[in-house]
Coordinates of C-alpha atoms in Angstrom, one line a residue:
Chain A
X48 CA -174.8 -84.8 -169.6
X49 CA -174.1 -88.9 -169.4
X50 CA -171.9 -89.5 -171.7
X51 CA -170.7 -92.7 -172.3
X52 CA -167.3 -93.9 -174.2
X53 CA -167.4 -97.0 -176.4
X54 CA -164.2 -98.6 -175.7
X55 CA -162.1 -101.8 -176.8
X56 CA -159.7 -103.7 -175.5
X57 CA -157.1 -104.9 -178.0
X58 CA -153.7 -106.7 -178.5
X59 CA -151.1 -104.4 -178.4
X60 CA -149.7 -103.2 -181.3
X61 CA -146.0 -103.9 -180.7
X62 CA -146.8 -107.3 -179.7
X63 CA -146.1 -110.7 -182.1
X64 CA -149.5 -112.2 -183.3
X65 CA -150.2 -115.7 -183.3
X66 CA -153.0 -117.9 -185.1
X67 CA -155.1 -119.9 -183.8
X68 CA -157.6 -122.1 -185.2
X69 CA -161.2 -121.6 -183.2
X70 CA -162.9 -124.6 -185.6
X71 CA -162.7 -126.5 -182.4
X72 CA -164.3 -123.9 -179.5
X73 CA -166.8 -122.4 -181.9
X74 CA -169.2 -125.7 -182.4
X75 CA -171.4 -124.7 -179.4
X76 CA -174.3 -121.9 -179.0
X77 CA -176.7 -121.6 -181.2
X78 CA -174.9 -119.9 -184.1
X79 CA -172.4 -122.5 -184.4
X80 CA -171.7 -121.8 -188.3
X81 CA -171.4 -118.2 -187.9
X82 CA -168.4 -117.4 -185.6
X83 CA -165.2 -116.3 -186.0
X84 CA -163.3 -119.6 -187.5
X85 CA -159.8 -117.7 -186.6
X86 CA -158.6 -115.1 -183.8
X87 CA -155.1 -114.2 -182.6
X88 CA -153.6 -116.1 -179.7
X89 CA -154.6 -114.1 -176.6
X90 CA -151.7 -114.9 -174.4
X91 CA -150.0 -111.3 -175.1
X92 CA -150.2 -107.9 -173.6
X93 CA -154.2 -105.9 -174.5
X94 CA -154.7 -102.5 -173.7
X95 CA -157.0 -99.7 -174.8
X96 CA -157.5 -99.0 -177.8
X97 CA -155.4 -95.7 -179.0
X98 CA -158.5 -93.3 -180.9
X99 CA -160.4 -94.9 -177.2
X100 CA -157.6 -92.7 -176.1
X101 CA -159.0 -89.8 -177.8
X102 CA -162.7 -90.6 -177.0
X103 CA -162.1 -90.4 -173.3
X104 CA -159.8 -87.4 -173.5
X105 CA -162.6 -85.7 -174.9
X106 CA -165.0 -87.1 -173.1
X107 CA -163.3 -85.6 -169.5
X108 CA -162.8 -82.3 -171.0
X109 CA -166.1 -82.1 -171.7
X110 CA -166.9 -82.8 -168.1
X111 CA -164.3 -80.1 -166.7
X112 CA -167.2 -77.9 -168.6
X113 CA -170.3 -79.7 -168.2
X114 CA -169.2 -80.9 -164.5
X115 CA -172.6 -82.2 -163.4
X116 CA -171.5 -85.1 -166.1
X117 CA -171.3 -88.5 -166.0
X118 CA -168.7 -90.4 -168.0
X119 CA -169.2 -94.2 -168.8
X120 CA -166.6 -96.5 -170.2
X121 CA -168.6 -99.6 -171.9
X122 CA -166.5 -102.0 -172.7
X123 CA -167.2 -106.1 -174.6
X124 CA -164.6 -108.5 -173.4
X125 CA -163.8 -111.1 -171.0
X126 CA -162.7 -110.8 -167.8
X127 CA -159.6 -109.7 -168.3
X128 CA -160.8 -106.2 -170.7
X129 CA -161.7 -105.0 -167.1
X130 CA -157.9 -104.0 -167.1
X131 CA -158.8 -101.6 -170.1
X132 CA -161.9 -100.1 -168.4
X133 CA -159.2 -99.4 -165.4
X134 CA -157.3 -97.6 -167.8
X135 CA -160.0 -95.3 -169.3
X136 CA -161.1 -94.4 -165.5
X137 CA -158.0 -93.4 -164.8
X138 CA -157.7 -90.8 -167.6
X139 CA -161.5 -89.5 -166.6
X140 CA -164.0 -92.5 -167.2
X141 CA -166.2 -92.1 -163.6
X142 CA -168.0 -96.4 -164.0
X143 CA -167.5 -99.1 -166.3
X144 CA -169.4 -101.3 -167.4
X145 CA -167.8 -104.6 -169.0
X146 CA -170.2 -106.6 -171.3
X147 CA -168.5 -110.3 -170.4
X148 CA -168.0 -112.5 -173.9
X149 CA -166.1 -115.7 -174.4
X150 CA -165.8 -114.5 -177.8
X151 CA -165.5 -112.1 -181.0
X152 CA -168.5 -110.7 -182.7
X153 CA -168.8 -108.7 -186.0
X154 CA -170.2 -105.0 -185.6
X155 CA -174.2 -105.5 -186.3
X156 CA -174.2 -107.4 -183.3
X157 CA -171.4 -105.4 -181.2
X158 CA -173.3 -102.3 -181.9
X159 CA -176.4 -103.9 -180.7
X160 CA -175.3 -105.4 -177.5
X161 CA -173.9 -101.9 -176.6
X162 CA -177.0 -99.9 -177.5
X163 CA -178.8 -103.0 -175.2
X164 CA -176.0 -102.2 -172.0
X165 CA -176.6 -98.1 -172.7
X166 CA -180.5 -98.1 -172.3
X167 CA -179.8 -100.2 -169.8
X168 CA -177.9 -98.1 -167.8
X169 CA -179.3 -94.6 -168.5
X170 CA -180.1 -92.4 -171.0
X171 CA -177.0 -90.9 -173.3
X172 CA -176.8 -87.4 -174.6
X173 CA -173.0 -88.5 -176.1
X174 CA -171.7 -91.5 -177.3
X175 CA -168.4 -91.5 -178.1
X176 CA -166.2 -94.2 -179.8
X177 CA -162.5 -94.2 -181.3
X178 CA -162.8 -94.2 -185.3
X179 CA -161.7 -97.7 -186.1
X180 CA -159.6 -100.3 -183.6
X181 CA -156.4 -101.3 -184.4
X182 CA -157.1 -104.8 -184.4
X183 CA -160.2 -105.7 -186.3
X184 CA -160.0 -102.2 -188.1
X185 CA -163.9 -102.2 -189.2
X186 CA -164.3 -98.5 -189.2
X187 CA -168.3 -98.9 -188.9
X188 CA -169.6 -99.8 -185.3
X189 CA -170.4 -95.9 -184.8
X190 CA -172.5 -95.9 -187.7
X191 CA -174.5 -98.8 -186.5
X192 CA -174.9 -97.4 -182.9
X193 CA -176.3 -94.7 -184.3
X194 CA -178.9 -95.9 -186.7
X195 CA -179.9 -98.4 -183.6
X196 CA -180.8 -95.4 -181.5
X197 CA -181.0 -92.8 -184.4
X198 CA -178.9 -90.3 -183.4
X199 CA -176.5 -88.8 -185.5
X200 CA -172.8 -89.7 -185.9
X201 CA -169.7 -88.5 -187.1
X202 CA -166.1 -89.9 -187.5
X203 CA -162.8 -89.0 -187.3
X204 CA -163.1 -86.1 -184.9
X205 CA -161.0 -83.3 -184.6
X206 CA -162.9 -81.1 -182.8
X207 CA -165.9 -81.4 -180.3
X208 CA -168.0 -78.4 -178.8
X209 CA -171.1 -78.8 -176.8
X210 CA -173.3 -75.9 -177.1
X211 CA -176.7 -75.1 -174.9
X212 CA -179.8 -74.3 -177.4
X213 CA -181.1 -75.5 -180.2
X214 CA -179.6 -72.4 -182.4
X215 CA -180.1 -69.2 -181.4
X216 CA -177.9 -66.1 -179.7
X217 CA -178.0 -67.8 -176.1
X218 CA -176.2 -70.4 -177.6
X219 CA -173.0 -70.1 -175.5
X220 CA -171.6 -72.9 -173.4
X221 CA -173.2 -72.8 -170.0
X222 CA -174.5 -74.1 -167.2
X223 CA -177.1 -76.0 -168.1
X224 CA -177.0 -79.1 -170.5
X225 CA -176.0 -78.4 -173.9
X226 CA -178.4 -79.2 -176.5
X227 CA -175.9 -79.7 -179.8
X228 CA -172.5 -80.9 -180.6
X229 CA -170.3 -78.4 -182.6
X230 CA -167.6 -81.3 -184.4
X231 CA -165.7 -80.9 -187.2
X232 CA -164.4 -84.0 -188.6
X233 CA -161.2 -84.8 -191.2
X234 CA -162.0 -85.9 -194.3
X235 CA -158.3 -86.6 -195.0
X236 CA -155.3 -84.5 -196.1
X237 CA -156.5 -82.5 -193.7
X238 CA -159.4 -81.5 -194.5
X239 CA -162.4 -80.7 -192.7
X240 CA -166.2 -80.2 -192.7
X241 CA -167.8 -78.9 -189.6
X242 CA -171.3 -80.0 -188.3
X243 CA -174.0 -79.0 -186.1
X244 CA -175.3 -81.8 -184.4
X245 CA -178.3 -82.6 -182.3
X246 CA -177.9 -84.5 -178.8
X247 CA -178.1 -87.4 -178.1
X248 CA -175.4 -88.0 -181.2
X249 CA -172.4 -90.6 -181.8
X250 CA -168.7 -89.0 -182.2
X251 CA -165.8 -91.3 -183.3
X252 CA -162.8 -89.8 -182.0
X253 CA -159.9 -89.5 -184.6
X254 CA -156.3 -88.6 -183.8
X255 CA -156.3 -84.6 -184.3
X256 CA -159.0 -84.9 -181.4
X257 CA -156.6 -84.0 -178.8
X258 CA -153.1 -85.0 -176.8
X259 CA -154.0 -88.4 -174.5
X260 CA -152.7 -87.2 -171.2
X261 CA -150.7 -90.4 -169.4
X262 CA -152.7 -91.3 -166.1
X263 CA -150.9 -90.1 -163.3
X264 CA -150.0 -92.3 -160.7
X265 CA -152.9 -90.8 -158.1
X266 CA -155.2 -91.1 -160.9
X267 CA -154.5 -94.5 -161.2
X268 CA -154.9 -95.6 -157.5
X269 CA -158.4 -93.5 -157.5
X270 CA -159.3 -95.4 -160.8
X271 CA -159.1 -98.9 -159.0
X272 CA -161.5 -98.0 -156.4
X273 CA -164.2 -96.8 -159.5
X274 CA -167.3 -99.1 -160.1
X275 CA -167.0 -102.0 -162.7
X276 CA -170.7 -103.0 -163.4
X277 CA -170.6 -106.1 -165.0
X278 CA -173.0 -107.8 -167.6
X279 CA -173.2 -111.0 -169.3
X280 CA -173.2 -110.8 -173.4
X281 CA -176.1 -113.9 -173.4
X282 CA -178.7 -111.7 -170.7
X283 CA -178.9 -108.7 -173.2
X284 CA -182.1 -109.2 -175.2
X285 CA -181.5 -107.4 -178.8
X286 CA -183.2 -108.6 -182.2
X287 CA -181.3 -111.3 -184.1
X288 CA -179.4 -109.5 -187.1
X289 CA -180.1 -110.7 -190.2
X290 CA -176.6 -110.0 -191.7
X291 CA -173.3 -111.2 -190.8
X292 CA -169.7 -111.4 -190.8
X293 CA -167.1 -113.6 -189.5
X294 CA -163.8 -114.7 -190.6
X295 CA -162.8 -117.5 -192.7
X296 CA -159.1 -117.2 -193.2
X297 CA -156.4 -114.9 -190.9
X298 CA -152.3 -115.5 -192.4
X299 CA -149.6 -113.6 -191.1
X300 CA -148.7 -110.9 -193.6
X301 CA -145.5 -111.5 -194.4
X302 CA -142.8 -109.7 -196.2
X303 CA -140.8 -111.1 -199.1
X304 CA -138.9 -108.1 -199.7
X305 CA -135.0 -108.4 -200.6
X306 CA -133.2 -105.5 -199.8
X307 CA -130.6 -104.2 -202.4
X308 CA -128.1 -101.1 -201.8
X309 CA -127.9 -98.6 -204.4
X310 CA -124.6 -97.1 -203.8
X311 CA -122.4 -94.3 -205.2
X312 CA -121.9 -90.5 -205.2
X313 CA -125.2 -89.0 -204.6
X314 CA -125.2 -88.4 -208.2
X315 CA -125.2 -91.1 -209.1
X316 CA -127.4 -92.5 -206.2
X317 CA -130.1 -90.3 -207.8
X318 CA -129.4 -91.5 -211.3
X319 CA -130.4 -95.3 -210.5
X320 CA -133.2 -94.2 -208.3
X321 CA -134.9 -92.6 -211.2
X322 CA -134.3 -95.4 -213.3
X323 CA -136.0 -97.8 -211.1
X324 CA -139.2 -95.8 -210.5
X325 CA -139.7 -95.0 -214.8
X326 CA -138.1 -98.8 -215.8
X327 CA -139.3 -101.2 -213.1
X328 CA -142.3 -99.3 -211.3
X329 CA -143.7 -97.4 -213.8
X330 CA -144.7 -94.5 -211.7
X331 CA -142.7 -91.9 -213.8
X332 CA -141.9 -91.0 -217.4
Chain B
X285 CA -177.3 -111.6 -213.9
X286 CA -176.5 -110.5 -210.7
X287 CA -176.4 -106.6 -210.2
X288 CA -173.6 -104.7 -208.2
X289 CA -173.8 -101.2 -207.5
X290 CA -170.6 -98.6 -207.2
X291 CA -170.5 -95.9 -205.4
X292 CA -168.3 -93.1 -207.8
X293 CA -166.8 -90.3 -205.8
X294 CA -166.5 -87.2 -207.4
X295 CA -164.3 -83.8 -207.0
X296 CA -165.1 -81.3 -208.8
X297 CA -166.7 -82.4 -211.5
X298 CA -164.1 -84.7 -212.0
X299 CA -163.9 -89.3 -211.3
X300 CA -161.3 -89.6 -209.1
X301 CA -159.1 -92.3 -211.2
X302 CA -159.2 -94.5 -208.1
X303 CA -162.6 -95.7 -208.9
X304 CA -161.4 -97.1 -212.2
X305 CA -160.2 -100.5 -210.0
X306 CA -163.4 -100.6 -207.8
X307 CA -165.3 -101.1 -211.1
X308 CA -162.7 -103.9 -213.0
X309 CA -163.2 -105.4 -209.6
X310 CA -166.4 -105.6 -210.1
X311 CA -167.0 -107.4 -213.7
X312 CA -164.8 -110.5 -212.1
X313 CA -168.2 -112.3 -212.2
X314 CA -169.7 -111.2 -215.5
X315 CA -171.9 -109.0 -213.4
X316 CA -174.1 -105.8 -214.4
X317 CA -172.0 -102.9 -213.0
X318 CA -174.3 -100.0 -212.1
X319 CA -172.4 -96.1 -211.1
X320 CA -174.4 -93.6 -208.5
X321 CA -172.8 -90.5 -209.0
X322 CA -173.7 -88.1 -207.0
X323 CA -174.0 -84.6 -208.6
X324 CA -175.3 -81.1 -208.0
X325 CA -178.9 -81.2 -209.6
X326 CA -178.3 -78.6 -211.3
X327 CA -174.7 -79.3 -212.5
X328 CA -175.2 -81.5 -215.9
X329 CA -172.0 -84.3 -215.5
X330 CA -169.7 -83.8 -218.3
X331 CA -169.0 -85.8 -220.9
X332 CA -165.7 -86.8 -219.6
X333 CA -167.2 -88.2 -216.8
X334 CA -169.4 -90.3 -218.4
X335 CA -167.0 -91.2 -221.2
X336 CA -164.5 -92.3 -218.5
X337 CA -167.4 -94.4 -217.1
X338 CA -167.8 -96.3 -220.3
X339 CA -164.3 -96.9 -221.2
X340 CA -163.8 -98.5 -218.1
X341 CA -166.5 -100.6 -218.0
X342 CA -170.1 -100.0 -216.5
X343 CA -173.8 -100.8 -217.6
X344 CA -175.7 -98.1 -216.0
X345 CA -175.2 -95.0 -215.0
X346 CA -177.7 -93.6 -211.9
X347 CA -177.1 -89.6 -211.6
X348 CA -178.2 -88.6 -208.1
X349 CA -178.9 -84.4 -208.5
X350 CA -179.0 -83.6 -205.1
X351 CA -179.7 -79.4 -204.2
X352 CA -176.1 -77.8 -203.6
X353 CA -176.6 -77.6 -200.4
X354 CA -177.4 -81.3 -199.8
X355 CA -174.6 -82.3 -201.2
X356 CA -172.4 -81.2 -198.0
X357 CA -174.2 -83.3 -195.8
X358 CA -173.5 -87.3 -195.7
X359 CA -176.6 -88.1 -193.9
X360 CA -179.0 -87.5 -196.4
X361 CA -176.3 -88.7 -199.4
X362 CA -176.1 -91.9 -197.5
X363 CA -180.1 -92.4 -197.5
X364 CA -180.9 -92.0 -200.8
X365 CA -177.6 -94.0 -202.1
X366 CA -179.8 -96.5 -199.9
X367 CA -182.7 -95.6 -201.4
X368 CA -181.8 -96.5 -205.1
X369 CA -180.0 -99.4 -204.5
X370 CA -183.4 -100.5 -203.1
X371 CA -185.2 -99.4 -206.1
X372 CA -182.5 -100.5 -208.4
X373 CA -182.6 -104.4 -206.9
X374 CA -178.7 -104.3 -206.2
X375 CA -177.7 -106.1 -203.2
X376 CA -174.0 -105.9 -203.7
X377 CA -172.7 -102.3 -203.2
X378 CA -169.0 -101.0 -203.8
X379 CA -167.2 -97.7 -202.6
X380 CA -163.9 -96.6 -202.3
X381 CA -162.4 -97.1 -198.4
X382 CA -161.2 -93.2 -198.8
X383 CA -161.9 -90.8 -196.6
X384 CA -165.0 -89.6 -197.9
X385 CA -165.8 -93.1 -198.6
X386 CA -165.4 -94.2 -194.7
X387 CA -167.6 -91.2 -194.2
X388 CA -170.5 -92.8 -196.8
X389 CA -170.3 -96.6 -196.6
X390 CA -170.6 -97.3 -193.2
X391 CA -173.4 -95.2 -193.3
X392 CA -175.6 -97.0 -195.9
X393 CA -174.6 -100.0 -194.1
X394 CA -176.2 -99.2 -191.2
X395 CA -179.1 -97.6 -192.7
X396 CA -179.0 -101.3 -194.4
X397 CA -178.7 -103.1 -191.4
X398 CA -176.0 -105.2 -193.7
X399 CA -172.7 -106.3 -193.3
X400 CA -169.5 -104.3 -194.7
X401 CA -165.7 -104.9 -194.7
X402 CA -163.4 -101.7 -194.8
X403 CA -160.7 -101.5 -196.5
X404 CA -160.3 -104.7 -198.8
X405 CA -157.5 -105.5 -200.7
X406 CA -159.6 -107.7 -202.5
X407 CA -163.0 -109.0 -202.7
X408 CA -164.2 -112.7 -204.0
X409 CA -167.9 -111.8 -204.9
X410 CA -169.1 -115.3 -205.0
X411 CA -167.9 -115.8 -202.3
X412 CA -168.6 -112.4 -200.6
X413 CA -165.5 -112.9 -199.1
X414 CA -162.8 -109.7 -198.7
X415 CA -159.4 -109.8 -198.3
X416 CA -158.3 -107.0 -195.8
X417 CA -155.5 -106.6 -193.1
X418 CA -156.1 -106.3 -189.4
X419 CA -153.6 -106.5 -186.1
X420 CA -151.9 -103.1 -186.9
X421 CA -151.1 -104.8 -190.9
X422 CA -149.5 -107.9 -188.7
X423 CA -152.1 -110.6 -190.8
X424 CA -154.4 -110.9 -193.5
X425 CA -158.1 -111.5 -192.8
X426 CA -160.5 -113.7 -194.7
X427 CA -163.9 -112.4 -194.2
X428 CA -167.0 -113.7 -195.1
X429 CA -170.5 -111.6 -195.1
X430 CA -174.2 -112.9 -195.3
X431 CA -176.8 -111.1 -195.8
X432 CA -179.7 -109.6 -198.2
X433 CA -177.2 -106.5 -198.7
X434 CA -173.7 -106.8 -198.4
X435 CA -171.3 -103.7 -198.9
X436 CA -167.3 -103.5 -199.5
X437 CA -165.2 -101.2 -199.4
X438 CA -161.9 -101.1 -201.3
X439 CA -158.8 -99.3 -200.5
X440 CA -157.6 -97.1 -203.2
X441 CA -155.2 -98.7 -205.9
X442 CA -155.8 -102.3 -204.6
X443 CA -157.1 -103.3 -207.8
X444 CA -155.0 -102.8 -210.7
X445 CA -157.7 -101.1 -213.1
X446 CA -158.6 -103.0 -216.7
X447 CA -160.6 -100.6 -219.2
X448 CA -163.3 -102.7 -221.0
X449 CA -165.1 -100.5 -223.3
X450 CA -169.3 -100.2 -222.5
X451 CA -172.4 -98.6 -223.9
X452 CA -174.1 -97.4 -220.6
X453 CA -177.1 -96.6 -220.2
X454 CA -178.4 -93.7 -217.7
X455 CA -181.1 -93.9 -215.1
X456 CA -183.2 -91.2 -213.5
X457 CA -183.5 -90.8 -209.9
X458 CA -185.6 -88.8 -207.8
X459 CA -183.3 -87.3 -204.8
X460 CA -185.6 -86.6 -201.1
X461 CA -183.4 -83.3 -200.7
X462 CA -185.4 -83.4 -197.0
X463 CA -182.8 -82.4 -194.7
X464 CA -182.2 -84.1 -190.8
X465 CA -182.6 -81.5 -188.3
X466 CA -179.9 -83.0 -185.7
X467 CA -177.5 -82.9 -188.9
X468 CA -176.3 -79.5 -190.2
X469 CA -173.5 -78.8 -192.1
X470 CA -172.2 -75.5 -191.5
X471 CA -168.9 -75.2 -193.3
X472 CA -166.2 -76.8 -195.4
X473 CA -162.8 -75.9 -194.9
X474 CA -160.5 -77.0 -197.6
X475 CA -156.9 -76.8 -194.7
X476 CA -155.3 -74.1 -193.9
X477 CA -155.5 -74.3 -190.3
X478 CA -156.1 -77.7 -190.1
X479 CA -152.2 -78.6 -191.9
X480 CA -153.5 -79.1 -195.2
X481 CA -151.3 -77.8 -198.1
X482 CA -152.9 -76.8 -201.6
X483 CA -150.8 -80.0 -202.0
X484 CA -154.0 -81.4 -203.5
X485 CA -153.2 -85.3 -203.2
X486 CA -154.7 -87.3 -201.1
X487 CA -152.5 -89.7 -199.0
X488 CA -154.2 -92.8 -199.3
X489 CA -154.5 -92.1 -203.3
X490 CA -151.1 -91.2 -204.4
X491 CA -148.9 -93.8 -206.6
X492 CA -146.2 -92.5 -205.1
X493 CA -145.5 -91.3 -201.4
X494 CA -142.2 -89.9 -199.5
X495 CA -142.2 -89.5 -196.3
X496 CA -140.2 -88.6 -194.2
X497 CA -139.3 -89.4 -189.6
X498 CA -136.6 -88.5 -187.3
X499 CA -133.9 -88.0 -189.5
X500 CA -135.3 -85.4 -190.9
X501 CA -133.9 -83.5 -188.3
X502 CA -136.3 -80.7 -188.4
X503 CA -139.3 -78.5 -189.7
X504 CA -137.4 -76.8 -192.8
X505 CA -135.7 -79.8 -194.2
X506 CA -139.1 -81.2 -194.8
X507 CA -139.3 -78.6 -198.2
X508 CA -136.7 -81.1 -200.0
X509 CA -139.4 -83.4 -200.0
X510 CA -142.6 -81.1 -200.6
X511 CA -140.0 -80.3 -203.8
X512 CA -139.3 -83.9 -204.8
X513 CA -142.6 -84.9 -203.9
X514 CA -143.9 -82.1 -206.8
X515 CA -141.6 -83.0 -209.3
X516 CA -143.0 -87.0 -209.3
X517 CA -146.5 -86.0 -208.3
X518 CA -146.5 -87.5 -204.9
X519 CA -147.8 -87.1 -201.9
X520 CA -145.9 -85.6 -198.6
X521 CA -146.3 -89.0 -195.6
X522 CA -144.3 -88.6 -192.2
X523 CA -144.0 -90.6 -189.2
X524 CA -145.5 -90.3 -185.8
X525 CA -142.1 -88.5 -183.8
X526 CA -142.0 -86.3 -187.1
X527 CA -145.6 -85.2 -186.1
X528 CA -145.2 -84.9 -183.2
X529 CA -142.4 -83.1 -183.0
X530 CA -144.6 -80.4 -184.9
X531 CA -142.4 -81.1 -188.0
X532 CA -145.6 -81.8 -190.2
X533 CA -149.5 -81.4 -189.5
X534 CA -151.2 -84.6 -188.5
X535 CA -153.1 -84.7 -191.9
X536 CA -149.1 -86.3 -193.1
X537 CA -149.0 -88.8 -190.8
X538 CA -149.0 -92.7 -192.1
X539 CA -148.9 -95.7 -189.7
X540 CA -151.6 -96.6 -187.7
X541 CA -153.0 -94.2 -185.8
X542 CA -152.2 -91.9 -188.9
X543 CA -153.1 -92.9 -192.9
X544 CA -152.6 -96.4 -194.4
X545 CA -151.6 -96.4 -197.1
X546 CA -150.7 -98.9 -200.1
X547 CA -148.7 -96.7 -203.3
X548 CA -147.0 -98.2 -205.7
X549 CA -143.4 -96.7 -204.0
X550 CA -143.0 -95.1 -200.6
X551 CA -139.8 -93.7 -200.3
X552 CA -138.6 -93.5 -196.2
X553 CA -136.2 -90.9 -195.5
X554 CA -134.8 -91.5 -191.9
X555 CA -137.9 -93.8 -190.9
X556 CA -136.5 -96.4 -189.0
X557 CA -139.8 -98.6 -189.9
X558 CA -141.3 -98.7 -186.3
X559 CA -144.3 -101.6 -186.4
X560 CA -146.5 -99.1 -185.9
X561 CA -145.1 -96.8 -188.9
X562 CA -145.4 -100.7 -191.0
X563 CA -148.7 -101.1 -189.7
X564 CA -149.2 -98.1 -192.5
X565 CA -147.5 -98.6 -195.2
X566 CA -146.7 -102.4 -195.2
X567 CA -149.1 -103.5 -198.3
X568 CA -146.7 -100.7 -200.1
X569 CA -145.9 -102.8 -203.7
X570 CA -142.1 -101.0 -203.7
X571 CA -140.8 -99.4 -200.5
X572 CA -137.2 -97.6 -200.8
X573 CA -135.2 -96.2 -198.0
X574 CA -133.2 -93.4 -197.6
X575 CA -131.5 -93.6 -193.5
X576 CA -127.9 -93.1 -192.4
X577 CA -128.7 -96.3 -190.4
X578 CA -128.1 -99.2 -192.4
X579 CA -129.0 -101.9 -188.9
X580 CA -132.7 -100.4 -189.0
X581 CA -136.2 -102.5 -189.7
X582 CA -136.7 -100.4 -192.7
X583 CA -133.8 -101.3 -194.0
X584 CA -134.1 -105.1 -193.9
X585 CA -137.7 -104.7 -194.8
X586 CA -137.3 -102.1 -198.2
X587 CA -137.0 -103.3 -201.9
X588 CA -134.2 -100.7 -202.3
X589 CA -131.7 -98.9 -199.6
X590 CA -129.3 -95.9 -199.5
X591 CA -127.2 -95.6 -196.7
X592 CA -126.5 -92.0 -196.5
X593 CA -126.9 -88.1 -195.9
X594 CA -131.1 -88.2 -197.7
X595 CA -130.3 -83.9 -197.4
X596 CA -127.6 -84.5 -199.9
X597 CA -129.2 -87.5 -202.0
X598 CA -133.5 -86.4 -202.0
X599 CA -132.0 -82.7 -203.2
X600 CA -130.1 -84.4 -206.1
X601 CA -133.1 -86.7 -207.0
X602 CA -135.4 -84.1 -207.2
X603 CA -132.6 -83.1 -209.4
X604 CA -132.6 -85.9 -212.1
X605 CA -136.4 -86.1 -212.4

């Protein structure tokens, strides 16, 4: 199998972000009105998007079963994003593709570029992504990728099993490449749905899919030697999208809370809490 | 007049209350609001549903009557919804950014090749600018969308619903029940092994959430939160630590890698308040912290706090409710 994992280079969630006005930087190129007007200062730690860790881990688990498989991590970003590809390689990806671009793109364009890069490279059997990125939180690129390729898509997957054949008694994991994937996905509140997807397909990993293991030191060393192919975003050819989304404002989410202590015996505290829930929050009657 | 389509989320023949805020949002621009309801072809949508949609203000109701086996297939549903909005010449589509919505709305956006903003806190429908959180809840972005079609997934509870009586017309739509051969739904699990409980309240849609963290100390103590939640019709949440320690299933996790919630009240019990946890509950209207330590992020960012033993305070609260 050729397993592609689309990964994202995102700011560490623990870092303090600063907001940057891009207005001066976007006045070049073909779409000078369509770029994000605001972004964040990039002088902070960036890492592999947490949901993508689940995606890479699942790809590596599938490779254990289907040993002939190859895992290719595909990432967007500046040269610096190679670090994130190395992280994915330390977790099991065999090689990487970095699509070089100096600015962010909306999911409509991102999906087109990912498709172009993957098609140039090979024939995907499964494309993994995370269910969302922790920076843009868009939750849609996997569906766009699926629609462009005309592959079925599942998001928030909690279990993936690749099986051979196309529905019959011989459909057990085997030596031949699989023809289908049985995927269970989360519908919220612990409810799930199980689907039978014909390959090729797109699967977006959820938090419940697996437990990513921290790479060992030898894994990290090995990852340094694995190849990363650089592609320039502007060299990829795809249909110009008709729609777009771009950031026109970005402001810090500040908390304006003034904490008030509730004191007293547990009983007095409980009485006060009930009063607050009833009269101030109006959530109970 | 501008037409706006709303994908209504129903469960067991009932409309989820969180839809009403979306209807209110759609009315801002004097638009014609059309509600799309997905039902089984043999089910009559019950009168209560129609009355509710009329009470909150829709101008048209489009009933999508699917064959029973299609009701579980989001791919067929999205395809038909796209055909229906196109047929009705609707170019602005709203829905809930709930777990169900996250499986339907982006599918529609992908089929339409149209821009979408999920998890919107608010939308200016005149200018097509949506406000949503980004960067783990540390910033609010205003995102402008352009295109022939535009879609917005609205965060449950983000918009306060306002009644607006109307007399909706009924519009028929004949769905295509054809199933794709590369996407079959095998089964559905309503909980159990994957860790749901009978609680029946979805975290993102709950008005009150009572959540536990490391300070809960063990799995058994969570029953105190469940008891209290039951009394006030709340959902039970948890921090990542509590989930990782196996005290409660991950379906309950609130935070950056769990559910993002905006309840009216968030009661944090024994949760210190990491950045990642705040990423999931920062937009709660009121935060009440119950903690043994005063010097914690959760206390500093709360509206009310109690310093004490939660195992004494929460059962007492349950008793008083």
